[in-house]
Coordinates of N, CA and C in Angstrom, one line a residue:
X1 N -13.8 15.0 -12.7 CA -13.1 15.3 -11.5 C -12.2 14.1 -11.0
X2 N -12.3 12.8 -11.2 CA -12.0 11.7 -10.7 C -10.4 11.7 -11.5
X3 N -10.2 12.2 -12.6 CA -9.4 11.8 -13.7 C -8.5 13.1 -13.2
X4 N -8.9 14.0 -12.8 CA -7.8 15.2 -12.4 C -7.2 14.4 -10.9
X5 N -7.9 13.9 -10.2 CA -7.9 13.6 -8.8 C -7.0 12.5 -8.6
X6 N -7.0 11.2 -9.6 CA -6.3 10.1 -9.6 C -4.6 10.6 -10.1
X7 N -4.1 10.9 -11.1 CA -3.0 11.3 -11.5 C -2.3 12.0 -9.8
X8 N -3.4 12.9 -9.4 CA -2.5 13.6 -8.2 C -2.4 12.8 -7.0
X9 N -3.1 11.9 -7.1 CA -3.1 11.0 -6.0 C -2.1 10.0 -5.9
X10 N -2.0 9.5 -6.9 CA -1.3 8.7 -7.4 C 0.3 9.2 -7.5
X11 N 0.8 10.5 -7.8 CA 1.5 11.2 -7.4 C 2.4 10.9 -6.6
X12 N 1.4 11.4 -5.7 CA 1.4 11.5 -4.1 C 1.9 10.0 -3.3
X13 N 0.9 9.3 -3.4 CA 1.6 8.3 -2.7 C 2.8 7.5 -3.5
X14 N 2.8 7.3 -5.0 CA 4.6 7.5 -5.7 C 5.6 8.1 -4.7
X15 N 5.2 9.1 -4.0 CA 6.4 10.1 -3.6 C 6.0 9.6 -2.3
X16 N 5.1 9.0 -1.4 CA 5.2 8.5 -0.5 C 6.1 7.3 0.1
X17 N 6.0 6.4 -1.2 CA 6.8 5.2 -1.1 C 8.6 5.2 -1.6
X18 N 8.3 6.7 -2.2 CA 10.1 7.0 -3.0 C 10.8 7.5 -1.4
X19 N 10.1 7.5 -0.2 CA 10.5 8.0 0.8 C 10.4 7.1 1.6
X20 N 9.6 5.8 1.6 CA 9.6 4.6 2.4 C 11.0 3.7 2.4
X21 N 11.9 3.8 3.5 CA 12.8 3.5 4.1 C 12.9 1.7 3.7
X22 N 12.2 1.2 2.6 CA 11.8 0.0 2.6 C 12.5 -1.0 1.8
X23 N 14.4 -1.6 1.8 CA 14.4 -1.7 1.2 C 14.4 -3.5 1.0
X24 N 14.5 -4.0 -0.6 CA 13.8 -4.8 -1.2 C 14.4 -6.3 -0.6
X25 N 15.3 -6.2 -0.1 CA 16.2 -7.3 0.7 C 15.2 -7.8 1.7
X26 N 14.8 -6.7 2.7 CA 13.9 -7.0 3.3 C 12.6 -7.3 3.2
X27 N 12.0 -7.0 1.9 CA 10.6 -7.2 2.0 C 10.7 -9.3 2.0
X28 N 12.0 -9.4 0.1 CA 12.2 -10.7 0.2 C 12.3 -12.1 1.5
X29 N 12.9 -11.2 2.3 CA 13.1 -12.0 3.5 C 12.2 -12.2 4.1
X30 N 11.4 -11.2 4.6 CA 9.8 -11.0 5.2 C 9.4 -12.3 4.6
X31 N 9.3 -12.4 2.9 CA 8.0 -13.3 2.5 C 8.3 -14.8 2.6
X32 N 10.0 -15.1 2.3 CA 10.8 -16.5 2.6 C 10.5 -16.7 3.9
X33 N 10.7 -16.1 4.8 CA 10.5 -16.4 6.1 C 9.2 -16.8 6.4
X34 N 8.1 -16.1 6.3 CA 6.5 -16.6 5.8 C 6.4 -17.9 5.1
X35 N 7.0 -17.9 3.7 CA 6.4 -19.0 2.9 C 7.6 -20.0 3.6
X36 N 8.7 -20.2 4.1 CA 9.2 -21.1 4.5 C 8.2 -22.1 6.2
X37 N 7.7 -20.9 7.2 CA 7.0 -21.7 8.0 C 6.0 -22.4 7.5
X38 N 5.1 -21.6 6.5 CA 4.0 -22.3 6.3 C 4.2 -23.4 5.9
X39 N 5.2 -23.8 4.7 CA 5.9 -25.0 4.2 C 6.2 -26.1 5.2
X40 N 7.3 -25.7 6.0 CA 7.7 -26.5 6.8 C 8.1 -26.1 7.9
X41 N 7.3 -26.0 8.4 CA 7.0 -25.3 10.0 C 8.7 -25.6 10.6
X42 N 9.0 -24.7 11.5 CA 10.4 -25.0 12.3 C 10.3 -24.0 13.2
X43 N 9.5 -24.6 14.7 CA 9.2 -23.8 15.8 C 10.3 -23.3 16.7
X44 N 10.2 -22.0 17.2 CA 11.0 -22.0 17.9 C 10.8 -22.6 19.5
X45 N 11.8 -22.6 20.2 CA 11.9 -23.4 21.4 C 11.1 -22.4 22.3
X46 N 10.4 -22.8 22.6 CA 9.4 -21.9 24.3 C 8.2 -21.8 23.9
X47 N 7.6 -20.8 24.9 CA 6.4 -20.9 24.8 C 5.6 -19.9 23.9
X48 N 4.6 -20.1 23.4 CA 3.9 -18.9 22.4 C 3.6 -17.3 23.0
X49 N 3.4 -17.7 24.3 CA 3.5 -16.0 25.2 C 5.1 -15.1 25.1
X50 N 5.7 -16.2 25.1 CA 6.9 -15.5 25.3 C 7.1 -14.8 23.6
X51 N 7.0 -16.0 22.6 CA 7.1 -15.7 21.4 C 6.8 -13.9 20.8
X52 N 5.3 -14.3 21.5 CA 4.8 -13.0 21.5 C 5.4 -12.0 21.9
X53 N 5.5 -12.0 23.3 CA 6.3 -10.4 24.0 C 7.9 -10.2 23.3
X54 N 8.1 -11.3 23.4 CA 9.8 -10.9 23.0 C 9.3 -10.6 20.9
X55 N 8.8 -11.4 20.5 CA 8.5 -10.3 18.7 C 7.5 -9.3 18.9
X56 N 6.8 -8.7 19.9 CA 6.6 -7.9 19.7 C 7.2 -6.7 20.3
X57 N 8.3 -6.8 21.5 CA 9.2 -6.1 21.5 C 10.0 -5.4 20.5
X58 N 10.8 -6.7 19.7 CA 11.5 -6.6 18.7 C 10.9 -5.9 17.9
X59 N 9.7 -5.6 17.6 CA 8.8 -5.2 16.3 C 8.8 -3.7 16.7
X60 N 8.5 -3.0 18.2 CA 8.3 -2.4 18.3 C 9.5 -1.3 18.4
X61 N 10.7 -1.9 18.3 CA 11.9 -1.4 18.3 C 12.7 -1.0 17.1
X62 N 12.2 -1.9 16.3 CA 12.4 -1.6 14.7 C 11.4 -0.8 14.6
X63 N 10.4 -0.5 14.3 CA 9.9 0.4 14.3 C 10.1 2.1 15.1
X64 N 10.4 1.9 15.8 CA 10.5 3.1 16.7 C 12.1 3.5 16.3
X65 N 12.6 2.6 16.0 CA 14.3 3.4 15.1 C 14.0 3.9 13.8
X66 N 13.6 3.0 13.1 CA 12.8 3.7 12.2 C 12.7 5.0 11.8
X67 N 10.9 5.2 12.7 CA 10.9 6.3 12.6 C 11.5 7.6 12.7
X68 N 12.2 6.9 14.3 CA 13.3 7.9 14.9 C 14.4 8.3 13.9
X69 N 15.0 7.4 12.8 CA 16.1 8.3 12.1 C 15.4 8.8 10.7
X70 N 13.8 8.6 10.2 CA 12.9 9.7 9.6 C 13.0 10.8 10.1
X71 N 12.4 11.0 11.3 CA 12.2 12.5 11.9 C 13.7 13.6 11.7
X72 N 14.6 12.5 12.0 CA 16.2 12.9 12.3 C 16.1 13.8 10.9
X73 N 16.5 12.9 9.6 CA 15.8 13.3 8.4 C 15.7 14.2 8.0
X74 N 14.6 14.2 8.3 CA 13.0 15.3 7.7 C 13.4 16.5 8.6
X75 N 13.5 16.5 10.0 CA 14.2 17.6 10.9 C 15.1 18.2 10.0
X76 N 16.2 17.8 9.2 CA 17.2 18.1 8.9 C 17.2 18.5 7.4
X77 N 16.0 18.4 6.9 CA 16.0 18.6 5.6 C 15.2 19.9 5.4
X78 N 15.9 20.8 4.7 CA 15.7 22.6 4.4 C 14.3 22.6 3.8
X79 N 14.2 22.2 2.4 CA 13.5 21.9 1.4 C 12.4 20.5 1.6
X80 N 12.1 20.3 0.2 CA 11.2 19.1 0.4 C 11.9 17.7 0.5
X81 N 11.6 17.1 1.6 CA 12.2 15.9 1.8 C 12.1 15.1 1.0
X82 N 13.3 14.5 0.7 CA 13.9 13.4 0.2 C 14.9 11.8 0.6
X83 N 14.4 11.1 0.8 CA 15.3 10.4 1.6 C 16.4 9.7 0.7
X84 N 16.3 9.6 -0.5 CA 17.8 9.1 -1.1 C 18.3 10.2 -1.6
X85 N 17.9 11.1 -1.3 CA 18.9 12.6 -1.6 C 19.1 13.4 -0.1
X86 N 20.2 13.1 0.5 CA 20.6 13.5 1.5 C 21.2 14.9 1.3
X87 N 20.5 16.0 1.8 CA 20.9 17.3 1.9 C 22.4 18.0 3.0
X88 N 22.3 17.0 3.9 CA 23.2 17.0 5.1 C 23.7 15.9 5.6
X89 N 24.8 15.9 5.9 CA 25.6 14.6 6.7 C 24.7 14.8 8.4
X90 N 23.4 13.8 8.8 CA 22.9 14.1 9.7 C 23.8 13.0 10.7
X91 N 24.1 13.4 11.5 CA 25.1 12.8 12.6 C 24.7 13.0 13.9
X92 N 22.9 13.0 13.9 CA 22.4 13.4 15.4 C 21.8 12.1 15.5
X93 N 20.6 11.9 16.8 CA 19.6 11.4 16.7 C 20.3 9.9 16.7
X94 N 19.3 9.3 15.7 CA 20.0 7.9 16.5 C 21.3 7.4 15.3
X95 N 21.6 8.2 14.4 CA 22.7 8.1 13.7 C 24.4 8.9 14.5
X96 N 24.0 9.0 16.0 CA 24.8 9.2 16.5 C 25.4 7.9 17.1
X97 N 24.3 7.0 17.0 CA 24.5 5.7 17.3 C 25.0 4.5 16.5
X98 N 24.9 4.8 15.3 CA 24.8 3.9 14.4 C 24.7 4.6 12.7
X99 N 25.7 4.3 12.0 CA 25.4 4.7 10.7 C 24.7 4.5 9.7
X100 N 23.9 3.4 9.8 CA 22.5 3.0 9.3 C 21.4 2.4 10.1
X101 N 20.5 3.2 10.7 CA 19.9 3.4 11.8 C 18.7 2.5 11.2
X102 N 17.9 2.7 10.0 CA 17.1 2.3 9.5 C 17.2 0.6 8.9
X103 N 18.6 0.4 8.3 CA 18.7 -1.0 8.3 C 18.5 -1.6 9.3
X104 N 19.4 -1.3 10.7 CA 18.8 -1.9 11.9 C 17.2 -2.2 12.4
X105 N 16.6 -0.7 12.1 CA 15.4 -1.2 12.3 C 14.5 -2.3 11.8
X106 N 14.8 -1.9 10.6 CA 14.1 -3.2 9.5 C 14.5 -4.6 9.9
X107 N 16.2 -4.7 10.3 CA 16.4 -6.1 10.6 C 16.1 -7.0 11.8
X108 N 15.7 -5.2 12.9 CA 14.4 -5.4 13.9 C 13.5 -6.2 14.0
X109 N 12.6 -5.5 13.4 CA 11.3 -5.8 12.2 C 11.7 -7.0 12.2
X110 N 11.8 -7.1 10.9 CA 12.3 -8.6 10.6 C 12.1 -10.0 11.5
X111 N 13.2 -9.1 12.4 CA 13.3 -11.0 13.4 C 12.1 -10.6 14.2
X112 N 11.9 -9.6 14.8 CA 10.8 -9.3 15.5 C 9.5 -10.4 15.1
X113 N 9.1 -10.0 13.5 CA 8.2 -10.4 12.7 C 7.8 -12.1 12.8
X114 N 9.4 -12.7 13.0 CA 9.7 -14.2 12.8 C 9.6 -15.2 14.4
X115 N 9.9 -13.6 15.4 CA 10.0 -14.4 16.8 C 8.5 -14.6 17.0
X116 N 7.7 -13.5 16.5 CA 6.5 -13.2 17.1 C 5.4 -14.8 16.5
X117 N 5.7 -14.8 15.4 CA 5.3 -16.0 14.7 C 5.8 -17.3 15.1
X118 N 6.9 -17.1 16.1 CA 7.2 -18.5 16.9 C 8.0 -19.3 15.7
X119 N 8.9 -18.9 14.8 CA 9.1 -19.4 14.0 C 10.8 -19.0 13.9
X120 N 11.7 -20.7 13.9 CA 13.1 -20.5 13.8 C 13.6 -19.8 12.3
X121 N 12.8 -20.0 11.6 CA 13.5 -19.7 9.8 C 13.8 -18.4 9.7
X122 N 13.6 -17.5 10.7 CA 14.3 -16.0 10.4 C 15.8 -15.9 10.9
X123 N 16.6 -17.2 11.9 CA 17.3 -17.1 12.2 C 18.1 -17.7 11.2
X124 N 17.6 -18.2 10.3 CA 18.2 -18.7 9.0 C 18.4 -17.6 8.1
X125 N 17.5 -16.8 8.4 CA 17.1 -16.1 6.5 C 17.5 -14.9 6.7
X126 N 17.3 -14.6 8.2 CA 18.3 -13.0 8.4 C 19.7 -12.9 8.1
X127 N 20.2 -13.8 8.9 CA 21.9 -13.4 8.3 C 22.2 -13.4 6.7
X128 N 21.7 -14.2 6.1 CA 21.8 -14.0 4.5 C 21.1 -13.1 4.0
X129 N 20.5 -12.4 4.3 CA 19.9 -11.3 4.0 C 20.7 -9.8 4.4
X130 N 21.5 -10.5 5.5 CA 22.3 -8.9 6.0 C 23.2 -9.1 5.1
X131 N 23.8 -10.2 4.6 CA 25.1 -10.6 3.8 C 24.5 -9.9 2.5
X132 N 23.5 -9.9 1.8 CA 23.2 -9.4 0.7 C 23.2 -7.5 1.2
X133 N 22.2 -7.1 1.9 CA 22.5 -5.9 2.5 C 23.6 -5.1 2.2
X134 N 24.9 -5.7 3.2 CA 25.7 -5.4 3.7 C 26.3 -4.9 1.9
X135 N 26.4 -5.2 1.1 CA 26.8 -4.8 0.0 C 26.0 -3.7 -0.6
X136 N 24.8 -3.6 -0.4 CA 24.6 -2.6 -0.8 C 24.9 -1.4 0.2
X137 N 24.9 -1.6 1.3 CA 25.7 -0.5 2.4 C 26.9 -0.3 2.4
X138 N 28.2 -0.4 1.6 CA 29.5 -0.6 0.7 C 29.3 0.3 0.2
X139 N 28.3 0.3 -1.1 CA 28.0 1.2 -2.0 C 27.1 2.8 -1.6
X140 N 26.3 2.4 -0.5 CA 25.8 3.9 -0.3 C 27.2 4.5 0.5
X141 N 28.0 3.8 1.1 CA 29.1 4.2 1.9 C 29.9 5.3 0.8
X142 N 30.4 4.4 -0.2 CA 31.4 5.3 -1.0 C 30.5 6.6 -1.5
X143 N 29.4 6.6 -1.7 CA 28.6 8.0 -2.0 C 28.8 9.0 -1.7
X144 N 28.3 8.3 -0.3 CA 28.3 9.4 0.7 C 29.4 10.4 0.8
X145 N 30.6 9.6 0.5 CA 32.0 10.3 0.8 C 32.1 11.4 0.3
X146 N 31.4 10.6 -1.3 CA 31.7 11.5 -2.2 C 31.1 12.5 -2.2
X147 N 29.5 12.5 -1.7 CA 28.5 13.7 -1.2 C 29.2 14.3 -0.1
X148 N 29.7 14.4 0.5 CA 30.0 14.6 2.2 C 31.6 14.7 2.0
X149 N 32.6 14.0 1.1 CA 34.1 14.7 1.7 C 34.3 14.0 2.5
X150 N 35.1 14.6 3.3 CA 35.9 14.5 4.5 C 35.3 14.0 5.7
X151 N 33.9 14.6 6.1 CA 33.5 14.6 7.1 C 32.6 13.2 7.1
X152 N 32.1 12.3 5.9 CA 31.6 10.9 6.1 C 33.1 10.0 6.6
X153 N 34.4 10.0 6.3 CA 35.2 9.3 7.1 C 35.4 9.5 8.3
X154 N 35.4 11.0 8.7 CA 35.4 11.4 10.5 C 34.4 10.8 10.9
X155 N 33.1 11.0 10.3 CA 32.3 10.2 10.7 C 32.4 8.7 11.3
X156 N 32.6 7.9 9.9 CA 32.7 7.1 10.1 C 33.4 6.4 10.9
X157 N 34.5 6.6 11.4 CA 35.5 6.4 11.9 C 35.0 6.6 13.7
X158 N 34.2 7.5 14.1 CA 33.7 7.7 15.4 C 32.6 6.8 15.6
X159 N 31.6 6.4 14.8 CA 30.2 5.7 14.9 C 30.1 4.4 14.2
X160 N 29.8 3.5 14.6 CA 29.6 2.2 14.2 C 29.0 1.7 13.1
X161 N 29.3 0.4 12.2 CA 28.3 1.3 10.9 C 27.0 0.0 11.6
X162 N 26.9 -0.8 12.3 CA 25.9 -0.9 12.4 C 25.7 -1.2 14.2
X163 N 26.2 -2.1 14.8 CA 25.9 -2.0 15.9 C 27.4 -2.0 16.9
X164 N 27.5 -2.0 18.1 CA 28.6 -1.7 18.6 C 28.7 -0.2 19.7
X165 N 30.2 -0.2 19.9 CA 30.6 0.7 21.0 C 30.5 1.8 19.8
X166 N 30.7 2.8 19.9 CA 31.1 4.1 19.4 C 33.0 4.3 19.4
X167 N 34.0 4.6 19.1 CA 35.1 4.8 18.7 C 34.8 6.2 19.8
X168 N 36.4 5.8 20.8 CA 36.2 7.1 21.6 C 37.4 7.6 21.0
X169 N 37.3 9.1 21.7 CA 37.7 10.5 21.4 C 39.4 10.3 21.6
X170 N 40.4 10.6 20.8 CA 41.8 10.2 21.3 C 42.0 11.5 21.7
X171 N 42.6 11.8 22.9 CA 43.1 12.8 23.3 C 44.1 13.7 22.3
X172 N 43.7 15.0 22.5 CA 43.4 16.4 22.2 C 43.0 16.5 20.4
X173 N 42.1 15.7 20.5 CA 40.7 16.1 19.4 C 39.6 16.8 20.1
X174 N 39.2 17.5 18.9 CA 38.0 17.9 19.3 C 36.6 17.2 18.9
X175 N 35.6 17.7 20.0 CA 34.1 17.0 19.6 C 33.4 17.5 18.6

């Protein structure tokens, strides 16, 4: 029974993690950030309370975008969910806000991870990390187009691709 059980298990969480929003830019930075304090510590300025509240804010904000543009997702997906196979241009939710809702969160996370740890080296290791990112968000860009047409540049063109105002409405367009 164990040998029928393992393969489907195993399956299973395969297709768990093919849906984990997780990508590899970030885990690297996570761990440089890590192995850089331990190395050679470089504190941040204040006090360890604060360190705390303010990374665990940050933590809990990446996370909660996060999930927020999952549900968005998964809401929006007919069939069985897939998150690198987009069935729909989803343009609600917090991708009303932002065209990569989930990188934000992660780079949330991230500093969140680094404030909470009282540790300056994320303020190092994040921006070169979005710099590497940012290229691969280029490349899911032109995809999309190509999945989506017309309506990923309308898009784009109204919503920010990562943080920012939103591009307002030029008179007599429609919503």
């Amino acid at each position: 029974m164990t040998d029928r059980f393992a393969p489907s298990l195993a399956a299973r969480l395969k297709g768990a993690y093919d849906n984990l929003p997780l990508p590899i830019p970030v885990v690297a930075g996570l761990a440089v950030d890590a192995l850089l304090a331990r190395r050679r510590p470089w504190p941040l300025p204040g006090s360890r309370s604060l360190h705390r509240v303010s990374g665990a804010g940050l933590l809990l904000a990446g996370v909660g975008l996060n999930v927020w543009a999952v549900a968005e997702r998964r809401r929006r997906s007919a069939g069985p969910f897939e998150l690198e196979r987009p069935e729909e241009l989803v343009t609600s939710g917090p991708y009303a806000f932002t065209r990569h809702p989930m990188y934000v969160g992660w780079w949330l996370i991230q500093l969140g991870a680094g404030t909470s740890a009282g540790s300056s080296w994320v303020l190092a290791t994040l921006p070169a990390e979005l710099l590497v990112e940012h290229h691969f968000v280029l490349g899911e860009e032109v995809k999309l187009a190509e999945l989506f047409g017309r309506s990923y540049p309308d898009y784009a063109e109204k919503v920010p691709r990562y943080l920012g105002l939103p591009a307002r409405h030029r008179p007599g367009e429609s919503s």
